[in-house]
PDB file of C-alpha atoms in Angstrom:
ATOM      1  CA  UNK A   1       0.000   0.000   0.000  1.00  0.00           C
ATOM      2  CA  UNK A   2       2.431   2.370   0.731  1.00  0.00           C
ATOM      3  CA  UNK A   3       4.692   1.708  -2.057  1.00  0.00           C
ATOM      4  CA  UNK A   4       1.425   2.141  -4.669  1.00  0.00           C
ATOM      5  CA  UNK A   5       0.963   5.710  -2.951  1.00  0.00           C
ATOM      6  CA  UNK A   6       4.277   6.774  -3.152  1.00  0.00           C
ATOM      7  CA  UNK A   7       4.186   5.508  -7.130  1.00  0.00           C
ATOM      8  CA  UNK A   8       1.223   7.605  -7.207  1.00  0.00           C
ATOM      9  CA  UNK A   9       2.870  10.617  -5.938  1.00  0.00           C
ATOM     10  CA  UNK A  10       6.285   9.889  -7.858  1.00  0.00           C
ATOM     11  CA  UNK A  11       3.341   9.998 -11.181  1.00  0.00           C
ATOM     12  CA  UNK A  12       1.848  13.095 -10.404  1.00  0.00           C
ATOM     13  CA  UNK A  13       5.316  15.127 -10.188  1.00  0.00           C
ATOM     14  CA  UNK A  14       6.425  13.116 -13.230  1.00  0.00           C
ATOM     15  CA  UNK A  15       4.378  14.767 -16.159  1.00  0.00           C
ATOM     16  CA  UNK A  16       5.464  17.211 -18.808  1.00  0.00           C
ATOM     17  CA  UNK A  17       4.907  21.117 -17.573  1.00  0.00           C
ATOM     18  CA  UNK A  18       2.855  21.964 -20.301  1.00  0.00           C
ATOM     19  CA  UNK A  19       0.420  19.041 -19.526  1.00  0.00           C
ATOM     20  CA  UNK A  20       0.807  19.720 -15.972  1.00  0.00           C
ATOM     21  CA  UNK A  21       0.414  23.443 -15.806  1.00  0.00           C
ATOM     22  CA  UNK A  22      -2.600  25.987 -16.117  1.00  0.00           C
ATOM     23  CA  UNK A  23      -3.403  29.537 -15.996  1.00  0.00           C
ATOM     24  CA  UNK A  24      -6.423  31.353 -14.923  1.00  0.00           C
ATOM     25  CA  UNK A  25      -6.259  33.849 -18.405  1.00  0.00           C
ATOM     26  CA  UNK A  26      -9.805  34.992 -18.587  1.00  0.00           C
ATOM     27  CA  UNK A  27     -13.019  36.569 -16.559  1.00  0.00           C
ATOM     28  CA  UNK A  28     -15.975  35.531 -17.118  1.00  0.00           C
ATOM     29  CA  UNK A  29     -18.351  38.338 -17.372  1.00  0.00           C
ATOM     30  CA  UNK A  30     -21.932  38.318 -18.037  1.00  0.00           C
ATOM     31  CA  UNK A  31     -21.908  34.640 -18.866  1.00  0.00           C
ATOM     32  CA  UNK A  32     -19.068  35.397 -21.431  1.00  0.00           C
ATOM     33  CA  UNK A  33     -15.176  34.405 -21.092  1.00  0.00           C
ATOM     34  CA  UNK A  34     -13.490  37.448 -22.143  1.00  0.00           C
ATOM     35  CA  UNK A  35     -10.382  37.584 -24.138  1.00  0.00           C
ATOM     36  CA  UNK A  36      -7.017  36.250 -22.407  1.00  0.00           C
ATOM     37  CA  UNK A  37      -5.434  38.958 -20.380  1.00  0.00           C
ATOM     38  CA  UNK A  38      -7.717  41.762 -21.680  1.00  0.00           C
ATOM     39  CA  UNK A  39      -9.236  42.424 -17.827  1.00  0.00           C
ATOM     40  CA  UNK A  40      -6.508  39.991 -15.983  1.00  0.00           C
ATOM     41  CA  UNK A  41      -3.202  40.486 -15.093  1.00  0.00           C
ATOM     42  CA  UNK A  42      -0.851  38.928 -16.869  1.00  0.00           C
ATOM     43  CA  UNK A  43       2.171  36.830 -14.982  1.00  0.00           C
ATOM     44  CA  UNK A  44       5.759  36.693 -16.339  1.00  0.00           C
ATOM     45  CA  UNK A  45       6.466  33.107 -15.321  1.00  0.00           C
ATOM     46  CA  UNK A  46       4.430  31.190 -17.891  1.00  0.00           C
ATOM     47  CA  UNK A  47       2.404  28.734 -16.322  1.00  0.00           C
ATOM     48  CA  UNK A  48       4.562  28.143 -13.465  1.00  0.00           C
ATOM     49  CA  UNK A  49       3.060  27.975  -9.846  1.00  0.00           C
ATOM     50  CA  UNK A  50       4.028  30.274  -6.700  1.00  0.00           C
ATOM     51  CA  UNK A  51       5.307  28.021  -3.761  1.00  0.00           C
ATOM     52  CA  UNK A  52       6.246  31.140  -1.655  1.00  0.00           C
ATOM     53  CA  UNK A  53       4.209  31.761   0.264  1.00  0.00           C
ATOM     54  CA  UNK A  54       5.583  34.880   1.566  1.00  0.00           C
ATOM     55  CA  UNK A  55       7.056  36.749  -1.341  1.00  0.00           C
ATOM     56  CA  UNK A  56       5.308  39.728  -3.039  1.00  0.00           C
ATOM     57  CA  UNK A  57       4.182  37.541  -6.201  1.00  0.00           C
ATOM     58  CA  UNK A  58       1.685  35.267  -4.203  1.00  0.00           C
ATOM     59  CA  UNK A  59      -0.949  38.214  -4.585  1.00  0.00           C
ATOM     60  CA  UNK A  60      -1.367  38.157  -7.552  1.00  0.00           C
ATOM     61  CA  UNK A  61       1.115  35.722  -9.607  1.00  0.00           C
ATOM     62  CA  UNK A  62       5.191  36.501 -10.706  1.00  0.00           C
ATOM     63  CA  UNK A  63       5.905  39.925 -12.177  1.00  0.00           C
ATOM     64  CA  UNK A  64       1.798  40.490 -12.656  1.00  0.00           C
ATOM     65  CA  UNK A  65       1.178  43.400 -14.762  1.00  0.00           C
ATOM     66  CA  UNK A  66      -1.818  45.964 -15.182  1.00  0.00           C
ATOM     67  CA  UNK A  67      -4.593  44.322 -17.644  1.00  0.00           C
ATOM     68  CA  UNK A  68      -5.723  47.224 -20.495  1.00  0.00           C
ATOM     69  CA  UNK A  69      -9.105  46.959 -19.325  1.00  0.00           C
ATOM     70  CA  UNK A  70     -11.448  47.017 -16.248  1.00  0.00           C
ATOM     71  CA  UNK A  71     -14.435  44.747 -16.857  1.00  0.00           C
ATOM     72  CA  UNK A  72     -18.208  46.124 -15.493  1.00  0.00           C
ATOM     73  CA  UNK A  73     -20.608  43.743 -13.509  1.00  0.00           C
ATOM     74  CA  UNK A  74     -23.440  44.610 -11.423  1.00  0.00           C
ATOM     75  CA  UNK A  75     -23.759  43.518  -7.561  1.00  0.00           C
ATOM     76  CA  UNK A  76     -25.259  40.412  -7.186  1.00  0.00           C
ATOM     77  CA  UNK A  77     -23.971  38.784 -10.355  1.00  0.00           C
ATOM     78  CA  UNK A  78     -21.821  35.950 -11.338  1.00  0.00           C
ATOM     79  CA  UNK A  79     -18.425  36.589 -12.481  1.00  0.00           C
ATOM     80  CA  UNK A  80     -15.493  34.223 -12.818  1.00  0.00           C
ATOM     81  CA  UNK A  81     -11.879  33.295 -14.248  1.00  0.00           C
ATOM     82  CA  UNK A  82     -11.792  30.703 -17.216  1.00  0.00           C
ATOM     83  CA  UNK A  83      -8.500  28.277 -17.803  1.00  0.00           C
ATOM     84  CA  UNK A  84      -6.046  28.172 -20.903  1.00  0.00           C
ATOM     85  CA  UNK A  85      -6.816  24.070 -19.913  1.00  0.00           C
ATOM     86  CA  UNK A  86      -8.129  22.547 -16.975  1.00  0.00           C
ATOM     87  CA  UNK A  87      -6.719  21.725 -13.996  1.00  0.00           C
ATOM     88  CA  UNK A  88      -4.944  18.843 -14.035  1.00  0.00           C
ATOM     89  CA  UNK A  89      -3.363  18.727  -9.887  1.00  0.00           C
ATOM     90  CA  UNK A  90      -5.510  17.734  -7.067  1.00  0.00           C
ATOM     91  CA  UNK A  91      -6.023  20.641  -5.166  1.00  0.00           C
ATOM     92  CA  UNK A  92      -8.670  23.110  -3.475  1.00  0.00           C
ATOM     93  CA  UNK A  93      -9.666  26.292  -5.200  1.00  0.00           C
ATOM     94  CA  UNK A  94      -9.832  30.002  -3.054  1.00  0.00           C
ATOM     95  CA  UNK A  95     -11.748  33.196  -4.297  1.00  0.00           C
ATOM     96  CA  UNK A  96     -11.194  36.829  -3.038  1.00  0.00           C
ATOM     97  CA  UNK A  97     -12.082  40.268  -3.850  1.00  0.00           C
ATOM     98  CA  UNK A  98     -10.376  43.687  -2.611  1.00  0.00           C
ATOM     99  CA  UNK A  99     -12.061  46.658  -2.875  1.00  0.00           C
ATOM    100  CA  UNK A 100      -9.522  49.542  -4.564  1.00  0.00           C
ATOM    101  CA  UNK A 101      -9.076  52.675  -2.011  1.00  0.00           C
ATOM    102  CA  UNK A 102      -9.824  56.321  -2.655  1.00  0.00           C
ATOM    103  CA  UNK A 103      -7.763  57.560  -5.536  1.00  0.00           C
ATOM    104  CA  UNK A 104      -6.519  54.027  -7.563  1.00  0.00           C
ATOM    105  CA  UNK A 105      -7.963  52.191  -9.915  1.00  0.00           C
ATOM    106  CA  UNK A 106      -8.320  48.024 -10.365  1.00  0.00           C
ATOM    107  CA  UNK A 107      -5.465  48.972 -12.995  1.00  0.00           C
ATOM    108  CA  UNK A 108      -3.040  50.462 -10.453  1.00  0.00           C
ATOM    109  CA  UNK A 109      -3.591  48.900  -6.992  1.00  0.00           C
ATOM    110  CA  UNK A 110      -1.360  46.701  -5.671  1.00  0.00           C
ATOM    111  CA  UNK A 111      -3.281  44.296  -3.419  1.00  0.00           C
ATOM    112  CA  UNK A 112      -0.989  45.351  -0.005  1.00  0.00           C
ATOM    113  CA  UNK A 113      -2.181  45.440   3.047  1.00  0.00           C
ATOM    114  CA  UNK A 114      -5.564  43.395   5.227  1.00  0.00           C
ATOM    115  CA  UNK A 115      -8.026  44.252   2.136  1.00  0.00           C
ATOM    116  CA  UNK A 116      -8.966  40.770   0.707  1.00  0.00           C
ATOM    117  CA  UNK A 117     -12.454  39.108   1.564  1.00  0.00           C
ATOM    118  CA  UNK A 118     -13.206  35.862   0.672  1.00  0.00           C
ATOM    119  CA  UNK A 119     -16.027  35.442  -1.733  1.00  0.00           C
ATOM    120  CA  UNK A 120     -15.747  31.655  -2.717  1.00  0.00           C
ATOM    121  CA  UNK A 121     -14.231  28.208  -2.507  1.00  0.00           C
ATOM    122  CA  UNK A 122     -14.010  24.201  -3.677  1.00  0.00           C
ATOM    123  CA  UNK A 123     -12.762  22.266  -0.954  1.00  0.00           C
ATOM    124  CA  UNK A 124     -11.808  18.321  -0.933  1.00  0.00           C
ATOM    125  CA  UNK A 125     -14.193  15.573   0.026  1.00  0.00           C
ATOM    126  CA  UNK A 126     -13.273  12.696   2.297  1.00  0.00           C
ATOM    127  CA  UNK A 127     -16.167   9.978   3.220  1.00  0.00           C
ATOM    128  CA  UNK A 128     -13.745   9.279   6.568  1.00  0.00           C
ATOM    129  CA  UNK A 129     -10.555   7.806   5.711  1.00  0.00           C
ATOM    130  CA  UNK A 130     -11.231   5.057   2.427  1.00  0.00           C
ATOM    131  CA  UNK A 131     -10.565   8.138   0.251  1.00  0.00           C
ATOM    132  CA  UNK A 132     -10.167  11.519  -0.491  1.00  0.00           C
ATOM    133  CA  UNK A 133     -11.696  13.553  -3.325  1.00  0.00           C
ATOM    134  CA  UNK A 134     -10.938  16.746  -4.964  1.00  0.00           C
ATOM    135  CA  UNK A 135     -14.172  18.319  -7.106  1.00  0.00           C
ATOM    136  CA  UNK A 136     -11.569  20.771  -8.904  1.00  0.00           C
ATOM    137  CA  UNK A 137      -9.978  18.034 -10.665  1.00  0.00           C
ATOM    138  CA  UNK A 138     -10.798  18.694 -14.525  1.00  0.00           C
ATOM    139  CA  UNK A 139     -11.708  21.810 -13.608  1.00  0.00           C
ATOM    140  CA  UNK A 140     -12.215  24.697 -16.567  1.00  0.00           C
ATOM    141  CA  UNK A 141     -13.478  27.219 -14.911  1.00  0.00           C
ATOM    142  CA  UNK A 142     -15.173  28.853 -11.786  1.00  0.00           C
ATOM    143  CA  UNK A 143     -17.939  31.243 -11.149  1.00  0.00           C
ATOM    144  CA  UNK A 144     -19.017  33.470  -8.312  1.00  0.00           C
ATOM    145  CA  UNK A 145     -21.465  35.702  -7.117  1.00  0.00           C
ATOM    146  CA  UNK A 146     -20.498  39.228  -6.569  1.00  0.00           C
ATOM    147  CA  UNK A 147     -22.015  39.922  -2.576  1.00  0.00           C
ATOM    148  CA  UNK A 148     -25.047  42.154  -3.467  1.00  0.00           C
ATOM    149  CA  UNK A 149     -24.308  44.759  -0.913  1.00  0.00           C
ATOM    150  CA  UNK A 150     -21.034  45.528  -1.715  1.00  0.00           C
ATOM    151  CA  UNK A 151     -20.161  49.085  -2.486  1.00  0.00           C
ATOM    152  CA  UNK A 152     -19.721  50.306  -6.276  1.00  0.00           C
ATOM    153  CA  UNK A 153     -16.352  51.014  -7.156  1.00  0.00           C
ATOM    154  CA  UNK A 154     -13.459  49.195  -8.334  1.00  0.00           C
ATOM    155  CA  UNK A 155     -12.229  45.925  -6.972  1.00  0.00           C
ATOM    156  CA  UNK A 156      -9.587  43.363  -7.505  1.00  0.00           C
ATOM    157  CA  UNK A 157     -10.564  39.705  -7.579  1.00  0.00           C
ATOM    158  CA  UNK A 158      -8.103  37.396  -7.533  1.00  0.00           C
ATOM    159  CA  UNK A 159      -8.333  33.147  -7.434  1.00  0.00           C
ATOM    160  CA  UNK A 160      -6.106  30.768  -6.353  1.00  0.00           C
ATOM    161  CA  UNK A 161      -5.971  26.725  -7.050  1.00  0.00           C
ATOM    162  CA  UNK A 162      -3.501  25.151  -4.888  1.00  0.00           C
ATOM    163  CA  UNK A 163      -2.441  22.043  -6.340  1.00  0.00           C
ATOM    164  CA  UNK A 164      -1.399  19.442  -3.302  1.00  0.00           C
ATOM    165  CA  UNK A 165      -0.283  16.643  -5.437  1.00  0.00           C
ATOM    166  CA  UNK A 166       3.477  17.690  -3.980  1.00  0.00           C
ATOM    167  CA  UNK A 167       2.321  18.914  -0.640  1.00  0.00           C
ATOM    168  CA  UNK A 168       4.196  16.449   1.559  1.00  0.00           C
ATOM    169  CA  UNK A 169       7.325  19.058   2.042  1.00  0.00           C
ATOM    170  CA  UNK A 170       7.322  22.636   2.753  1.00  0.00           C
ATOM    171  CA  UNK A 171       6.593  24.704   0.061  1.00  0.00           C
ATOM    172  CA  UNK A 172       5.613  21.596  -1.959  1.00  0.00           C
ATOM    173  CA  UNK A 173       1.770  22.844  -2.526  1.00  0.00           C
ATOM    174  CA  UNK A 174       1.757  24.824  -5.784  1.00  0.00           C
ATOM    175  CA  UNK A 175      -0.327  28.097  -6.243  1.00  0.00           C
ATOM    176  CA  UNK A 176      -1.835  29.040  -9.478  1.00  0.00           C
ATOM    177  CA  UNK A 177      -2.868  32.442  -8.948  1.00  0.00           C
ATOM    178  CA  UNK A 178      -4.657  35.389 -11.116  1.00  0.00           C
ATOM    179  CA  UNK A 179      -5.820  38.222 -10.242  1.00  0.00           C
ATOM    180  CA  UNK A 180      -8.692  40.180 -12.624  1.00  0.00           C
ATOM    181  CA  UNK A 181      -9.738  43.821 -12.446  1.00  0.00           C
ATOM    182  CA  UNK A 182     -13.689  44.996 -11.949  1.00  0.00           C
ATOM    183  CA  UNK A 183     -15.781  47.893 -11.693  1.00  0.00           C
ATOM    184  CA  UNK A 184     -18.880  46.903  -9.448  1.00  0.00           C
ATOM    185  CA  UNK A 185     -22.363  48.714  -9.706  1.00  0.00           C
ATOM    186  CA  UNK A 186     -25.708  48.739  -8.569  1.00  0.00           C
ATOM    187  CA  UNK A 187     -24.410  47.835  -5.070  1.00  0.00           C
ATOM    188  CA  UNK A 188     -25.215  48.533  -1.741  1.00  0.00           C
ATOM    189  CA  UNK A 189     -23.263  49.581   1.636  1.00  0.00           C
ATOM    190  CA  UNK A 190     -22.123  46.919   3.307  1.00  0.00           C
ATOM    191  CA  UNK A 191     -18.690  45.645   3.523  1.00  0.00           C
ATOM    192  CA  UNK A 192     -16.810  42.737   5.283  1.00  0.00           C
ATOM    193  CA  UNK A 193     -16.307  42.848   8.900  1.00  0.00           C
ATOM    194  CA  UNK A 194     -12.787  40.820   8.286  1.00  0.00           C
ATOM    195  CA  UNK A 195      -9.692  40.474   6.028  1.00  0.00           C
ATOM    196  CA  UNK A 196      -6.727  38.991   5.113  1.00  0.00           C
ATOM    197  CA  UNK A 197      -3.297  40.399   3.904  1.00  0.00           C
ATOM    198  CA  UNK A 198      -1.762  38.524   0.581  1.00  0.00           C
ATOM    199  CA  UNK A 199       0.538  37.402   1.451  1.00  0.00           C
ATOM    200  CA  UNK A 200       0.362  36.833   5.354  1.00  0.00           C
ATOM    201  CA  UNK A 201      -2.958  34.469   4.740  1.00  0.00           C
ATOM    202  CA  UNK A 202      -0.490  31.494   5.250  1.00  0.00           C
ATOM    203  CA  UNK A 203       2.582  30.689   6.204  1.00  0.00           C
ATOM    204  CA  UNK A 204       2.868  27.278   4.049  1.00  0.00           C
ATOM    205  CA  UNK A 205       2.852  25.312   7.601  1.00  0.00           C
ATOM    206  CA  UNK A 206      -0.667  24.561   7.861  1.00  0.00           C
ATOM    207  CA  UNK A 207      -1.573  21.057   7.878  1.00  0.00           C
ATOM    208  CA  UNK A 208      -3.973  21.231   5.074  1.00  0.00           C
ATOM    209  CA  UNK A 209      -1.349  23.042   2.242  1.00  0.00           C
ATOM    210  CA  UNK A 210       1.985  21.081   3.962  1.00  0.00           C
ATOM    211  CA  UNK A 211       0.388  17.460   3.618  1.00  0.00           C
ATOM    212  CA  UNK A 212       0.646  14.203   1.936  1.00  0.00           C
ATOM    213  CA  UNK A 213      -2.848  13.701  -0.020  1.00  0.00           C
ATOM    214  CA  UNK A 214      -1.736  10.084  -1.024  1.00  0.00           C
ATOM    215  CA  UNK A 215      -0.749   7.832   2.400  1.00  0.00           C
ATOM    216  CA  UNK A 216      -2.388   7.775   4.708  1.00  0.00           C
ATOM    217  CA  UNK A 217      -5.749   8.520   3.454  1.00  0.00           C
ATOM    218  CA  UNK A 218      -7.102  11.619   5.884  1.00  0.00           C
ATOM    219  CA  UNK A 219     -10.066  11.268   7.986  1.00  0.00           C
ATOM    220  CA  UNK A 220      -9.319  13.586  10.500  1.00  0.00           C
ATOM    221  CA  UNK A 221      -6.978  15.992  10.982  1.00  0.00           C
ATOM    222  CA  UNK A 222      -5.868  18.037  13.825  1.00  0.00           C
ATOM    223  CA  UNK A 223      -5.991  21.858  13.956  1.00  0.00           C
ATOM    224  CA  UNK A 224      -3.400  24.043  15.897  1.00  0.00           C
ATOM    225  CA  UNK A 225      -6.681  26.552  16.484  1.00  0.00           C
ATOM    226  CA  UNK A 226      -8.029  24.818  19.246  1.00  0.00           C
ATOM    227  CA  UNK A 227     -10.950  23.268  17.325  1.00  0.00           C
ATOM    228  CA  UNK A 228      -9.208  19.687  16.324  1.00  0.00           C
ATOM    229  CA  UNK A 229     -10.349  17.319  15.824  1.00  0.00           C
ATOM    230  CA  UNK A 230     -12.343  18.266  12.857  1.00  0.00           C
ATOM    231  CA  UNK A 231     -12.963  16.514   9.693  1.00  0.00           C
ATOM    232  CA  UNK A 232     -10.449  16.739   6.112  1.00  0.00           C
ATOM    233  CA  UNK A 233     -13.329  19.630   4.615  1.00  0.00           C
ATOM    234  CA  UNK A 234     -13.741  21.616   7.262  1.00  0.00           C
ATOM    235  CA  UNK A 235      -9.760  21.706   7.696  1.00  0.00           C
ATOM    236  CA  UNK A 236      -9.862  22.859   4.432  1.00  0.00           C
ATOM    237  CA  UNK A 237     -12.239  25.456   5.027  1.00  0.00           C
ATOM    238  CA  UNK A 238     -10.831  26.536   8.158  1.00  0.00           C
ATOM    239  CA  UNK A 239      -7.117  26.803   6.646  1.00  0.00           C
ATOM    240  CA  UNK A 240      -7.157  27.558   3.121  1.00  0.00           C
ATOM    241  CA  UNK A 241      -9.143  30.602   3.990  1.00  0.00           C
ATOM    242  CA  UNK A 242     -11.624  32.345   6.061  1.00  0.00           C
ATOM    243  CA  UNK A 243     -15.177  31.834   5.201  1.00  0.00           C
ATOM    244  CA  UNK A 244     -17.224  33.942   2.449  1.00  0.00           C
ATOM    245  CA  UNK A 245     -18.085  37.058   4.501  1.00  0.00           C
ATOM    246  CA  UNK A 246     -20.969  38.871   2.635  1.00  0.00           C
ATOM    247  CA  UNK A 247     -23.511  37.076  -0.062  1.00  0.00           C
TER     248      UNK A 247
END
């Protein structure tokens, strides 16, 4: 048993990186997927992963550059990042949105500082220790619903799949990461009561992104928040990110 699940792991770091690798290119706005790049930033490292996950490209992807355009949706709708291919790495999928501050646009803000909310997820699936799913596997692309009370104005929104197929070492779990630009309207008031600084979110120690997916199968998991035990999809929920704040 063990030696099948380390020949699993030794297959799922031994594939070609253009099979392997993907890269959120597109929103999806107003049930359309929008050219490549045209409102998301586009990354300098091809479709290599971030494993840092301290350094100032885990916001929003190496050497990230200002997309031409800013893409309009209305609070309350869907919106979402589309895949040059699908996701081919077991992993768990994050989505966040930062609103831009007084005098910056989507096109020049940084990301810095505790301004990210989290406005969606996909989290793994265990039926208590026979085996462990992931739902984002084959994954093309993901959809969201803007919270309807959000303020108009600009916002960043930026997605994350981390890929856990090489998790068992620190600074194994790989990070595809975009980040899009948006101009909200028809919105309300109401913003989060919490956030998160990217990076600071992690430090690549948690149990659920430093972890060996393969052997032995997780059940249940302990967490260094007081909680444990709790089961493999709440860990996930709990770790990868904090919950969707505003709907």
């Amino acid at each position: 048993m063990k030696f099948f699940a380390a020949a699993l792991a030794l297959a799922a770091t031994v594939v070609s990186p253009v099979a392997a690798h993907y890269r959120w290119t597109s929103l999806i706005v107003n049930g359309t997927t929008t050219t490549a790049y045209q409102y998301v930033r586009q990354n300098t490292n091809y479709n290599s992963p971030v494993t840092d996950v301290t350094s100032s490209a885990f916001t929003c992807n190496e050497g990230a550059t200002a997309a031409p355009g800013i893409a309009w949706t209305k609070a309350g709708n869907p919106i979402g990042f589309a895949l040059d291919q699908p996701i081919y790495h077991a992993g768990v999928l994050n989505a966040y949105m930062a609103k831009v501050p007084t005098g910056q646009t989507a096109a020049t803000f940084s990301g810095a500082g505790a301004v990210w909310f989290k406005v969606g997820q996909i989290s793994a699936v265990t039926n208590g220790g026979t085996s462990i799913t992931f739902p984002t596997d084959n994954l093309a692309q993901y959809t969201f619903t803007v919270p309807s009370k959000l303020p108009n104005g600009d916002y960043l929104v930026r997605i994350e799949h981390i890929a856990l197929h090489a998790a068992s070492t620190f600074q194994g779990a790989q990070f595809y990461i975009s980040c899009g630009q948006i101009h909200v309207f028809g919105g309300g008031s109401t913003l989060p009561s919490s956030y998160v600084s990217i990076p600071g979110v992690y430090n690549g120690h948690e149990p659920g992104i430093e972890i060996n997916i393969y052997y032995p199968i997780v059940s249940i998991l302990y967490c260094r928040y007081g909680i444990g035990p709790v089961p493999l999809t709440l860990l996930f929920l709990l770790l990868h990110s904090h919950p969707p704040t505003l709907r």
